[in-house]
Coordinates of C-alpha atoms in Angstrom, one line a residue:
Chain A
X1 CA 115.1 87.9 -64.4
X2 CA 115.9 87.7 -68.3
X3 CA 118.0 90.5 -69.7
X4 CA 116.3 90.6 -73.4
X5 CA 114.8 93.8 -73.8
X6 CA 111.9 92.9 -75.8
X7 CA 111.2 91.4 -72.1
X8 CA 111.8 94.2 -69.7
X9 CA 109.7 96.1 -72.0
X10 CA 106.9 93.1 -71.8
X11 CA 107.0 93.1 -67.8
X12 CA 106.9 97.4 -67.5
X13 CA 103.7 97.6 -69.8
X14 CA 102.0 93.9 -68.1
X15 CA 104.0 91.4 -69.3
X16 CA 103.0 89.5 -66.2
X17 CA 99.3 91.4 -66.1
X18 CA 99.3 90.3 -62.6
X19 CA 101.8 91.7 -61.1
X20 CA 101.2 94.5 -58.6
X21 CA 97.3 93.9 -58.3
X22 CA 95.7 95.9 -55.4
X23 CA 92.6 94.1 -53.9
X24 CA 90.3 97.4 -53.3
X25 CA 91.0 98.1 -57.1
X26 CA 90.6 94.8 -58.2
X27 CA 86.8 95.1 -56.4
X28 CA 86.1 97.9 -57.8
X29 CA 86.1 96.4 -61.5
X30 CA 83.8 93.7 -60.4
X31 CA 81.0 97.2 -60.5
X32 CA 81.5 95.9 -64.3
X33 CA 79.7 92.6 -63.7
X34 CA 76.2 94.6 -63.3
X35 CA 76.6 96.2 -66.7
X36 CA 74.5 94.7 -69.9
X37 CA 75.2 92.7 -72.3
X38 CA 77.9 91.0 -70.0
X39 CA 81.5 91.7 -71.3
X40 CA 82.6 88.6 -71.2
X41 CA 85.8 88.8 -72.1
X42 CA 86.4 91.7 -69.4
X43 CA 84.4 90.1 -66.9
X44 CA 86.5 86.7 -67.1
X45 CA 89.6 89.0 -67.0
X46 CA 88.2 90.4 -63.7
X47 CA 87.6 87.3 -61.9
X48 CA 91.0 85.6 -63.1
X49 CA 92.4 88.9 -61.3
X50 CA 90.3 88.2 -58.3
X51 CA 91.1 84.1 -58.2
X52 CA 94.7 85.6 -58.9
X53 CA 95.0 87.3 -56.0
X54 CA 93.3 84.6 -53.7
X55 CA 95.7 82.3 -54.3
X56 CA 98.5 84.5 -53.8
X57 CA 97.3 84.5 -50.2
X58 CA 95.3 87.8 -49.7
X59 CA 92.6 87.6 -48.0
X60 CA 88.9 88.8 -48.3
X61 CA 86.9 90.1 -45.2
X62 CA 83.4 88.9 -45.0
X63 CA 82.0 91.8 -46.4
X64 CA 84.3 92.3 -49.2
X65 CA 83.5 89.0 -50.0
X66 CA 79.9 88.9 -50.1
X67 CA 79.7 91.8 -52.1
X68 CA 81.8 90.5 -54.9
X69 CA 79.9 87.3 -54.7
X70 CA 76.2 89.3 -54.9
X71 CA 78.9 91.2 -58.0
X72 CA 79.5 87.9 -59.6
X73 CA 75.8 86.3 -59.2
X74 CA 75.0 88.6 -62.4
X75 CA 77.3 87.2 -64.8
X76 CA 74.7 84.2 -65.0
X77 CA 73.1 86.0 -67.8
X78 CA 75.8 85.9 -70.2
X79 CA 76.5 82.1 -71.6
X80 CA 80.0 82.8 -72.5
X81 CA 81.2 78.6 -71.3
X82 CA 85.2 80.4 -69.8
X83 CA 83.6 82.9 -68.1
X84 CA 80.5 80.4 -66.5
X85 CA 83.7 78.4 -65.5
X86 CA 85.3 81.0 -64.0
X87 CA 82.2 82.1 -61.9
X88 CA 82.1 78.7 -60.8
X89 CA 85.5 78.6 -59.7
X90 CA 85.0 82.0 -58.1
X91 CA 81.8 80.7 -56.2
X92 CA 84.0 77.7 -54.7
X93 CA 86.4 80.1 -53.8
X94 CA 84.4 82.7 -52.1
X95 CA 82.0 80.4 -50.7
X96 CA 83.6 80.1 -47.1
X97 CA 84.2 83.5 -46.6
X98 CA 81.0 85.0 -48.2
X99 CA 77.6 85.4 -46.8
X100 CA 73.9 84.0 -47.9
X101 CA 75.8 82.4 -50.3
X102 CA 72.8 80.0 -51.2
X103 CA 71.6 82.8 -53.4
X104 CA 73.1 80.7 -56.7
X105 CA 71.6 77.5 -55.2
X106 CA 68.6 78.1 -58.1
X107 CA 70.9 79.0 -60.7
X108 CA 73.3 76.3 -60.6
X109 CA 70.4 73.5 -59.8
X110 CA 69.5 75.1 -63.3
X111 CA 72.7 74.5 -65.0
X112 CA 73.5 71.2 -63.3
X113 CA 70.3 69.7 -65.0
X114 CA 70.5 72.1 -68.2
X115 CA 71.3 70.6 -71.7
X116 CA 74.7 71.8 -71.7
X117 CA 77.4 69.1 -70.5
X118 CA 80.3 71.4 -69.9
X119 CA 78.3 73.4 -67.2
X120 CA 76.6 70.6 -66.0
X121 CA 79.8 68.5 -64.3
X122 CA 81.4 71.9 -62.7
X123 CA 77.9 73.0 -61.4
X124 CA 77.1 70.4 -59.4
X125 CA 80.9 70.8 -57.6
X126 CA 80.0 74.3 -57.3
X127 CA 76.6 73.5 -55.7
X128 CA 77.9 71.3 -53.4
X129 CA 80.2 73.5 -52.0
X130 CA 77.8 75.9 -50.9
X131 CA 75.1 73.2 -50.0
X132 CA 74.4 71.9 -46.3
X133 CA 72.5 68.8 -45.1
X134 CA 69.2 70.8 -45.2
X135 CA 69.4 72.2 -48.1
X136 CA 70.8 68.5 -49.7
X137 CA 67.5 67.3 -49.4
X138 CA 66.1 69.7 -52.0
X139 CA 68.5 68.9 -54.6
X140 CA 68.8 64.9 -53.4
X141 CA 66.8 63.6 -56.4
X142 CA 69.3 65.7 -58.8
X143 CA 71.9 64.4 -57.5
X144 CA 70.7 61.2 -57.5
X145 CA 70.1 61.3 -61.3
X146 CA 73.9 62.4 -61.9
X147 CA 75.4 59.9 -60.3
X148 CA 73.7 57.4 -62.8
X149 CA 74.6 60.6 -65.5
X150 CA 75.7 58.7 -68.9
X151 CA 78.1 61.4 -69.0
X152 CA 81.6 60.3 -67.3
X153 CA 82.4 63.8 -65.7
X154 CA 79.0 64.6 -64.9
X155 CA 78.9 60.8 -63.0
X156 CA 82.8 61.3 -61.5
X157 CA 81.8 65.5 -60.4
X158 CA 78.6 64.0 -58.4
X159 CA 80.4 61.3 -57.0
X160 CA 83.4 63.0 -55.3
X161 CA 81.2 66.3 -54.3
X162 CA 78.9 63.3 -52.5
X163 CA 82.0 62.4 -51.0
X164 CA 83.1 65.6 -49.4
X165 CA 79.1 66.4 -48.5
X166 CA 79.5 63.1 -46.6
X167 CA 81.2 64.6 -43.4
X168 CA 78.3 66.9 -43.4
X169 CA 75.6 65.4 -44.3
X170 CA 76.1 61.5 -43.8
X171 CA 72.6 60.2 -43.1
X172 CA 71.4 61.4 -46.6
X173 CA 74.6 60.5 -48.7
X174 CA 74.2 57.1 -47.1
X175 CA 70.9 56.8 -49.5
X176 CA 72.8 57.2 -52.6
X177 CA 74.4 53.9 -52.4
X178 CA 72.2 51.8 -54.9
X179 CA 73.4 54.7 -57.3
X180 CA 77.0 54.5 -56.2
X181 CA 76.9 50.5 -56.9
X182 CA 75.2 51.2 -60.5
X183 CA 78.5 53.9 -61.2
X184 CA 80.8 50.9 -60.0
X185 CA 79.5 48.8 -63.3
X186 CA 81.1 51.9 -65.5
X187 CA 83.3 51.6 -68.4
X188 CA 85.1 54.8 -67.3
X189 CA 87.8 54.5 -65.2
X190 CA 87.6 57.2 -63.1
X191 CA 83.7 57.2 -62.6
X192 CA 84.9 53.6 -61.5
X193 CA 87.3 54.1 -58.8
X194 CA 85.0 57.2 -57.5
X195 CA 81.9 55.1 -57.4
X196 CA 84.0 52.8 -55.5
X197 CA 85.5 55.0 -52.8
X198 CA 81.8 56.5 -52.5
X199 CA 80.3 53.2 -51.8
X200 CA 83.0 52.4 -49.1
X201 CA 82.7 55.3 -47.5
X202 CA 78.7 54.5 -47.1
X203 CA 79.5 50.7 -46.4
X204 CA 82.8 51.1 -43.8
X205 CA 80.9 50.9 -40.7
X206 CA 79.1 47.3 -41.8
X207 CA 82.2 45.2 -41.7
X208 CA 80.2 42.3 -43.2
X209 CA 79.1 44.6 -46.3
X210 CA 82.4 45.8 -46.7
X211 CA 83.6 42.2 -46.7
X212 CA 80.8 41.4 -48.9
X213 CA 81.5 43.7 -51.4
X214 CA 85.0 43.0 -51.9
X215 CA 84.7 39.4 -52.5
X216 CA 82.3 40.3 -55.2
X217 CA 85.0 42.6 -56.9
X218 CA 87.6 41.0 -56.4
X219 CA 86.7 38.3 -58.6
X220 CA 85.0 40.3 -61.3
X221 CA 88.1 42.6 -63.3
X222 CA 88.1 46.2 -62.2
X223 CA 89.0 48.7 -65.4
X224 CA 90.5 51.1 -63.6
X225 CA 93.8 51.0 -62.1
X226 CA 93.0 53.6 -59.6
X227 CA 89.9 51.4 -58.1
X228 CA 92.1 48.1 -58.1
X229 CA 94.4 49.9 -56.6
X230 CA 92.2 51.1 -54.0
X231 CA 90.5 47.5 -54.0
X232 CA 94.0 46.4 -52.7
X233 CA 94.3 48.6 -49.5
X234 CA 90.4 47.7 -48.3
X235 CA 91.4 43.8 -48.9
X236 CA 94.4 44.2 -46.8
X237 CA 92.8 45.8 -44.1
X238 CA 90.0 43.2 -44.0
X239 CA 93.2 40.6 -43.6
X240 CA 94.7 43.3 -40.8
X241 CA 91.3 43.1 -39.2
X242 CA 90.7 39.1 -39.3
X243 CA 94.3 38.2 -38.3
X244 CA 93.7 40.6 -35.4
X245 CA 90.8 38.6 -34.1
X246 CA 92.8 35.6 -35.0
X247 CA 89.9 34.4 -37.5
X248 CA 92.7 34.0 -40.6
X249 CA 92.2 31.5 -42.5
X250 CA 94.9 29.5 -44.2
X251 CA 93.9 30.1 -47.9
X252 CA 92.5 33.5 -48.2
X253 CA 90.6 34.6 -51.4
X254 CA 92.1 38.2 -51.0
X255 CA 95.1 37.4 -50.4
X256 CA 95.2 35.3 -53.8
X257 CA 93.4 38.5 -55.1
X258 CA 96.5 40.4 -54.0
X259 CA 98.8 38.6 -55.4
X260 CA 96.8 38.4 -58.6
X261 CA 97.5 41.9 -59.2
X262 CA 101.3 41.7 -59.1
X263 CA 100.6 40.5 -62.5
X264 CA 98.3 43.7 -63.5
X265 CA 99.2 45.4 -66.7
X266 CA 99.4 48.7 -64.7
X267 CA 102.9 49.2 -63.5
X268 CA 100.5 51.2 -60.7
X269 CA 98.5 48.2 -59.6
X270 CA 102.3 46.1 -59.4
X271 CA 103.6 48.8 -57.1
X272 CA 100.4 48.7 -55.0
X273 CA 100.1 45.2 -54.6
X274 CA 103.8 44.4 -54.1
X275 CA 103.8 47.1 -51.1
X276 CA 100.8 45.6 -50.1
X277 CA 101.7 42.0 -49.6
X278 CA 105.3 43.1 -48.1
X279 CA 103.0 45.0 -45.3
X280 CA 100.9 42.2 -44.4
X281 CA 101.7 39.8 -41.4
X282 CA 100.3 37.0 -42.8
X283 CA 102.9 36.9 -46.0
X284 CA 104.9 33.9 -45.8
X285 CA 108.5 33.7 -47.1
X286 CA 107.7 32.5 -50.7
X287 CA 105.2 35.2 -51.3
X288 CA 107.6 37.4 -50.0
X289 CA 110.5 36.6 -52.3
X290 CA 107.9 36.9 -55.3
X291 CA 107.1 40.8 -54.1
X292 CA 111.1 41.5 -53.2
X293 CA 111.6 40.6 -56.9
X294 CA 109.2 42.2 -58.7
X295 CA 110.6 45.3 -56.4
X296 CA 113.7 44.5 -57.7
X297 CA 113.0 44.8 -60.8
X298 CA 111.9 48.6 -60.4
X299 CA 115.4 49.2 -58.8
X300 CA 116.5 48.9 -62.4
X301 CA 113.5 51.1 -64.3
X302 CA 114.6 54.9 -65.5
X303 CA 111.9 56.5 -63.8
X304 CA 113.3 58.0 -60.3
X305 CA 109.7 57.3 -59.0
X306 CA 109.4 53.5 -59.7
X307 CA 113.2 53.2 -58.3
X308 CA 112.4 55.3 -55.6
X309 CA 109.1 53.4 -54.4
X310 CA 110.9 50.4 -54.9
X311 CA 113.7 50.7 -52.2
X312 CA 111.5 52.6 -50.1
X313 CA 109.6 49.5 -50.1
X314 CA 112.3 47.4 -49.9
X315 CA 113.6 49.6 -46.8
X316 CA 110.9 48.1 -45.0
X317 CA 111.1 44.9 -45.3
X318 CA 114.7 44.9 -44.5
X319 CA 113.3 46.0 -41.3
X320 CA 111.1 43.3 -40.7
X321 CA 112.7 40.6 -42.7
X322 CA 116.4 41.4 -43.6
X323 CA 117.0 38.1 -45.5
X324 CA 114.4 38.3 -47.9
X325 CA 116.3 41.5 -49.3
X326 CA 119.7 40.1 -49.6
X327 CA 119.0 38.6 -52.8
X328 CA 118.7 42.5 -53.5
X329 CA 121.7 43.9 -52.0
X330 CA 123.8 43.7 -55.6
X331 CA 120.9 46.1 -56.9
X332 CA 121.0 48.3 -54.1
X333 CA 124.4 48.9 -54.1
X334 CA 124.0 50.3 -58.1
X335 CA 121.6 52.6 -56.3
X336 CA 123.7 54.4 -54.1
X337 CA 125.2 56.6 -56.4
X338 CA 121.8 56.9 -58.0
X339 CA 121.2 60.8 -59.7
X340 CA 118.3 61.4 -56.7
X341 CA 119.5 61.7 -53.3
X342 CA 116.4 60.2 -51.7
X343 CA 117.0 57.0 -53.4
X344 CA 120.9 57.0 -53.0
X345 CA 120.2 57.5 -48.8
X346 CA 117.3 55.0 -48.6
X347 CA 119.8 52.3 -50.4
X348 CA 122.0 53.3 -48.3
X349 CA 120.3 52.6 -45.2
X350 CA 118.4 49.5 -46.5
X351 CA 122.1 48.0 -46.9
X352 CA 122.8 48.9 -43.7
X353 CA 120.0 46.7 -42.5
X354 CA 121.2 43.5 -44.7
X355 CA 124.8 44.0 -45.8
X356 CA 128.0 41.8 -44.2
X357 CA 131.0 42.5 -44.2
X358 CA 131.4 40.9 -47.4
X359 CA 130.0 43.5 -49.2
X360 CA 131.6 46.3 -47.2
X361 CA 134.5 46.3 -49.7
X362 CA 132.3 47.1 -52.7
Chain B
X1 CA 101.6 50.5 -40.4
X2 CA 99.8 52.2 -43.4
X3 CA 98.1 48.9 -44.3
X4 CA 96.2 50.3 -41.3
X5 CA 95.4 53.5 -42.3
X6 CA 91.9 54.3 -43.6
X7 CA 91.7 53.5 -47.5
X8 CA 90.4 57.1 -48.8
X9 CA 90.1 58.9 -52.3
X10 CA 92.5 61.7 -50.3
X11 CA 95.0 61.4 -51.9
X12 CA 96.5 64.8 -53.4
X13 CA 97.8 67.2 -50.7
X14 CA 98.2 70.1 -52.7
X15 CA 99.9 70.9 -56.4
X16 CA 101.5 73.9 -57.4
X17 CA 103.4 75.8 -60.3
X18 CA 106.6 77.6 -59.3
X19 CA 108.6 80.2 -61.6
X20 CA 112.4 80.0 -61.5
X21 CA 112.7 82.5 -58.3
X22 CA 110.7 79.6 -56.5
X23 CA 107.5 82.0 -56.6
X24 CA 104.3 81.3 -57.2
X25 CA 102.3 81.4 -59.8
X26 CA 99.3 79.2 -58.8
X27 CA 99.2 76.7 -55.7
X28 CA 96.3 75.1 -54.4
X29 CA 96.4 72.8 -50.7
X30 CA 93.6 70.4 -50.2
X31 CA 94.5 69.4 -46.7
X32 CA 93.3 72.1 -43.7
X33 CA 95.8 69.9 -41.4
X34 CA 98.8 70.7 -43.9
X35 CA 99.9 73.8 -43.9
X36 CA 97.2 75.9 -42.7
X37 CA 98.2 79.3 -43.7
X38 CA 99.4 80.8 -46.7
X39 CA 103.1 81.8 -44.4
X40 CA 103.3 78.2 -43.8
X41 CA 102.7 77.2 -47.5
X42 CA 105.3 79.6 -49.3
X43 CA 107.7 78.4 -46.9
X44 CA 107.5 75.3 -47.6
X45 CA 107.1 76.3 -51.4
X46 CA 110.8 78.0 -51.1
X47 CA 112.6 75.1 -49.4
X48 CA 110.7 72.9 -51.9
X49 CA 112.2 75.1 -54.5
X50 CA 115.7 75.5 -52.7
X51 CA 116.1 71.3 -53.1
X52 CA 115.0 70.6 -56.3
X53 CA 115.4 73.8 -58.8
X54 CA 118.6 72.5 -59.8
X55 CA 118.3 68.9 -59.8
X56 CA 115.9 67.3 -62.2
X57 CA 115.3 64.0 -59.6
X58 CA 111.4 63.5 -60.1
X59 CA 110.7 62.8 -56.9
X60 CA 112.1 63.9 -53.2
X61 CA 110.5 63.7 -49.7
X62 CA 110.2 66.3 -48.0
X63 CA 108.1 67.5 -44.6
X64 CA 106.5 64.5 -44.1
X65 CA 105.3 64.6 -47.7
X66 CA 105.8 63.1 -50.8
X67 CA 106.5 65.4 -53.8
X68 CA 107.2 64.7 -57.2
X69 CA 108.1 67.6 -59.7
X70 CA 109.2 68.4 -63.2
X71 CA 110.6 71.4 -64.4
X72 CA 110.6 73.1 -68.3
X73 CA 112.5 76.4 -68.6
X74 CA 111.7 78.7 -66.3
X75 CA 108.3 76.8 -64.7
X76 CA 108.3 74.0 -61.5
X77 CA 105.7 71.5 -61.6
X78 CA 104.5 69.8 -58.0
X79 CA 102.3 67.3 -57.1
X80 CA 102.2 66.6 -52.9
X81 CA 100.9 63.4 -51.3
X82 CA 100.9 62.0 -47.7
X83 CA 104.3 59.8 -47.6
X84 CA 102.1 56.5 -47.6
X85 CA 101.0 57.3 -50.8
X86 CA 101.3 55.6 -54.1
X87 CA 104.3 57.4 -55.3
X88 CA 102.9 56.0 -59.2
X89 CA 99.6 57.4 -58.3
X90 CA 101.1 61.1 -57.8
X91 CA 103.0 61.0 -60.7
X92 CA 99.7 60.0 -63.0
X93 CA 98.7 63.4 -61.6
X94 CA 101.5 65.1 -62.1
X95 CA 101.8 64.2 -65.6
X96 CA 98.5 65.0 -66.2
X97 CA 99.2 68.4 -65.0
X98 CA 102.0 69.0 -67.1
X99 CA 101.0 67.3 -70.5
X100 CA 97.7 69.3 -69.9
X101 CA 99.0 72.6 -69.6
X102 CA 101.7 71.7 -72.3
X103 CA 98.3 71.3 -74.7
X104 CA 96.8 74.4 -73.3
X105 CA 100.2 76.5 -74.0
X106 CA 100.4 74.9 -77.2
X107 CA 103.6 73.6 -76.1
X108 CA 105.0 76.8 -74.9
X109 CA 105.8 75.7 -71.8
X110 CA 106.6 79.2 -70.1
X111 CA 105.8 81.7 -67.1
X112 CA 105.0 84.4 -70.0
X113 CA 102.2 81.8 -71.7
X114 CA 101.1 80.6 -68.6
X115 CA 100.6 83.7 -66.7
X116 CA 98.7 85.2 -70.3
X117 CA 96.6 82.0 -69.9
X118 CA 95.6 81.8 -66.4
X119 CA 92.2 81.1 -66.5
X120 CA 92.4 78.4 -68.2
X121 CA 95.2 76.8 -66.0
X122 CA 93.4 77.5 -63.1
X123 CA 90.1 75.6 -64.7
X124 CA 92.8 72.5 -65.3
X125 CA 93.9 72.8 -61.8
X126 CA 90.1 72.6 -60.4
X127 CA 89.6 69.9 -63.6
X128 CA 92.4 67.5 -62.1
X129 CA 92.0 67.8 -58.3
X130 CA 88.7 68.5 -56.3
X131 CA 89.2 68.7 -52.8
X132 CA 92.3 66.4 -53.1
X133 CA 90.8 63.5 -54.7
X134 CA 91.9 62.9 -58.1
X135 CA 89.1 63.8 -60.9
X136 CA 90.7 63.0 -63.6
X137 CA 93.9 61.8 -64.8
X138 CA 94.1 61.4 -68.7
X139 CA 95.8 64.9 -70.3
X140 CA 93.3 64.5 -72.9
X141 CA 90.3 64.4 -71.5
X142 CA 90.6 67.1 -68.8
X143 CA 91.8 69.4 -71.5
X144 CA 88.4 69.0 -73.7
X145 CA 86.6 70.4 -70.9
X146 CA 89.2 73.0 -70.5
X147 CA 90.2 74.7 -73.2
X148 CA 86.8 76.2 -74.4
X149 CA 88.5 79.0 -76.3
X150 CA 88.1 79.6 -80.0
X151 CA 90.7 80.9 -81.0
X152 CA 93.9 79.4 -82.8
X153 CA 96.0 82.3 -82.5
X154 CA 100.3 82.1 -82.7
X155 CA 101.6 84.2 -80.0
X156 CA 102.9 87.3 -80.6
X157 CA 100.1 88.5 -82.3
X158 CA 97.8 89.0 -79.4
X159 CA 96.5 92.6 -80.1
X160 CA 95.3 91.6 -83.5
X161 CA 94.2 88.6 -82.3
X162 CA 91.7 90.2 -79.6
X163 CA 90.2 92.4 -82.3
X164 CA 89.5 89.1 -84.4
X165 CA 88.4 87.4 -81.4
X166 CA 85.9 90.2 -80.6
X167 CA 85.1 90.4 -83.8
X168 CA 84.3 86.8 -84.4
X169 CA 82.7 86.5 -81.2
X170 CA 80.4 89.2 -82.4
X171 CA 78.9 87.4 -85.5
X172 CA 78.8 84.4 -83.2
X173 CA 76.3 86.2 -81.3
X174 CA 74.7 88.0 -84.0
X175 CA 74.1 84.8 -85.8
X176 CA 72.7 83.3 -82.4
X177 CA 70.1 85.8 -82.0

């Protein structure tokens, strides 16, 4: 607690205005949502209080709930953009505990295919979340349309709500692939990697469309780190799968794919790649020595996170290969006073793994 | 092995913004199967706090998750992943986070500007992370679509600054009509 005054002063009149909110008060105000014109400013003040108190943990009967959602239905006559936001954010968050909460279905289809690009991307998360497979079909060809949206957030928000519908509603998700394919070809990185993780999530039961699709990408060059990234962990379990069924081939095109990326420009893409081809059975010891050194490398960097994904990495393989990390050991042995204790312990017990006496002394 | 594991967009467990007693101010969990109840959550919000509040590591495991954090005055900054993560990935997200709110606060980066401008933190929060997959990651762009405000006001002058507000939003609307 700071000792200035000017603060104590700040937290006795609402220097933290949320302090001490009771939840029957705080419903109460929300009788201010019915009033017209809309405060807005209030309004939005209300509903931060209500959010506010949410996420804090208290928690909303069914009834109390519904009836602050029927409260909150009214603000969509005001077009004040934070406070559409909020009510947004306050339908997402009510929506599980709250009854006939389809009521805004009309309202947000409205905004989601309104002119207005900052309502349309949250709209259609909000929809989604109060959408089932019946209802889906209603707004299917919207949906559709956004996915293909020119607008990256509109595109990415249609994409990942799809996503989540998909453990719902997965027969009519499984329609939008020719959509999620088109969102693949975008220049935007993350309307990229979520058309990609849409379109496996249609395609992972059809092992020879999943195969399919990944030979395609991997030789074409992914924008986005994210999707490569993600690329990387469906190639390696396509090798997982065909070394289990012993149909491995000598030279495989994803496995030169992998390697490829440990020479990405994205120190993100490295990581994932080098991790990747340390995991795989199939690695033999030459393209293990070229992973263990580009993880040695990150033992050196200043960030705690690359050094500490690096000898977590490298604690692995000294599992299953201990020689290929002895080349390492001089650089884990700078580690183990290292500033974070996680890395300092896994150096510690990676040497333990590959060190000789030899090095005891040190 | 994780080279076995599903790939999936899941990737963010849960984020959350601490104050210096290891409160919190705003936390959000994207996994039903990680800490189901709110009891379970501060408590592992407090023993996240109790090892890193005075270390400034980046990055500790913790639970069977992988956290990494960053810490300005008096706030905590977490982003939580399942241990087979990416550990780079998480940290795009965290830094997102943080350079995004640093924008919204105007670089201010304290529990008295961020609690005054909760709204729009909590419309970054839901602009970074839906559902635990990653929307966005570029500080930038989340914080066009998040900072809809009008209003360039130094603060300390917040009283007369809500007058001018109103007062400007007034003509706004009289000049709309």
């Amino acid at each position: 607690m700071s000792s200035f005054k000017r603060d104590n002063k700040e937290e006795d009149d609402g220097g933290n205005p949320w302090q001490n909110l009771e939840k029957t008060s705080v419903l109460q105000e929300t009788r201010m949502f019915n009033e017209t014109p809309v405060n807005a400013r209030k309004c939005t003040h209300i509903l931060t209080k209500i959010l506010y108190l949410l996420n804090q943990g208290e928690v909303l009967g069914t009834r109390e709930a519904t009836e602050c959602f029927f409260a909150m239905t009214k603000l969509f006559q005001s077009k004040d953009v934070v406070m559409r936001r909020m009510v947004y954010l306050g339908i997402k968050e009510l929506s599980p505990i709250a009854d006939d909460v389809i009521i805004v279905t009309s309202s947000l289809t409205k905004d989601m295919t309104g002119k207005e690009d900052l309502y349309r991307a949250p709209a259609i998360r909000a929809l989604c979340s109060i959408t089932d497979s019946t209802m889906l079909q209603a707004v299917e060809r919207y949906m559709k349309q956004c996915i293909v949206d020119r607008n990256a957030p509109v595109s990415s928000g249609a994409l990942v709500s799809s996503l989540h519908l998909a453990s719902t509603a997965g027969e009519v998700v499984k329609r939008w692939a020719n959509e999620a394919q088109e969102a693949l070809n975008s220049d935007n990185i993350m309307v990229q990697y979520h058309g990609l993780g849409l379109l496996y999530h249609i395609r992972k039961a059809d092992r020879l469309a999943v195969t399919k699709l990944v030979n395609k990408l991997t030789r074409q060059h992914l924008r986005s780190p994210y999707a490569t990234c993600f690329l990387i962990r469906i190639a390696c379990k396509i090798m997982e799968e065909e070394d289990a069924s012993g149909n491995a081939t000598e030279e495989s095109p994803l496995f030169n794919f992998v390697e490829c990326c440990l020479r990405n420009k994205s120190e993100m893409v490295v990581y994932e790649a080098a991790h990747a081809v340390v995991n795989l059975k199939r690695t033999n010891p030459r393209e293990l020595s070229t992973a263990v050194s580009i993880l040695q490398l990150f033992c050196g960097s200043s960030k705690a996170t690359l050094r500490f994904a690096a000898v977590r990495t490298m604690n692995k393989v000294a599992m299953l290969h201990p020689p290929a990390v002895n080349a390492c050991n001089l650089d884990l042995e700078g580690l183990i006073a290292d500033s974070n204790r996680s890395v300092a312990t896994l150096a510690i017990t990676t040497l333990l793994k590959t060190g000789a006496e030899s090095s005891v002394e040190r | 092995m994780d080279s076995l594991m599903e790939p999936t967009l899941y990737t963010i467990k849960g984020m959350c913004i601490l104050d210096n007693d290891g409160n919190r101010i705003l936390a959000k969990y994207y996994d039903k199967n990680v800490f189901p109840t709110v009891k379970e959550q501060r408590a592992y919000e407090k023993n996240l706090f109790n090892k890193t509040h005075r270390t400034d590591a980046e990055i500790i495991m913790l639970d069977g998750l992988t956290c990494v954090y960053k810490s300005n005055v008096d706030l905590f900054f977490y982003v939580m992943g399942s241990t087979h993560e990416n550990e780079l990935i998480l940290l795009s997200v965290l830094n997102c986070l943080y350079d995004t709110i640093t924008m919204i606060l105007k670089k201010n980066v304290e529990k008295r500007a961020v609690l005054e401008n909760l709204d729009i933190v909590m419309l970054a929060f839901d602009e970074i992370c839906d559902g635990g997959i990653i929307l966005d990651a570029d500080p930038s762009s989340v914080m066009k679509r998040v900072d809809l405000r009008n209003d360039d006001i130094p603060i300390g002058e917040q009283t007369v600054a809500q007058v001018l507000q109103s007062a400007k939003e007034q003509l706004k609307w009289s000049l709309l009509k």
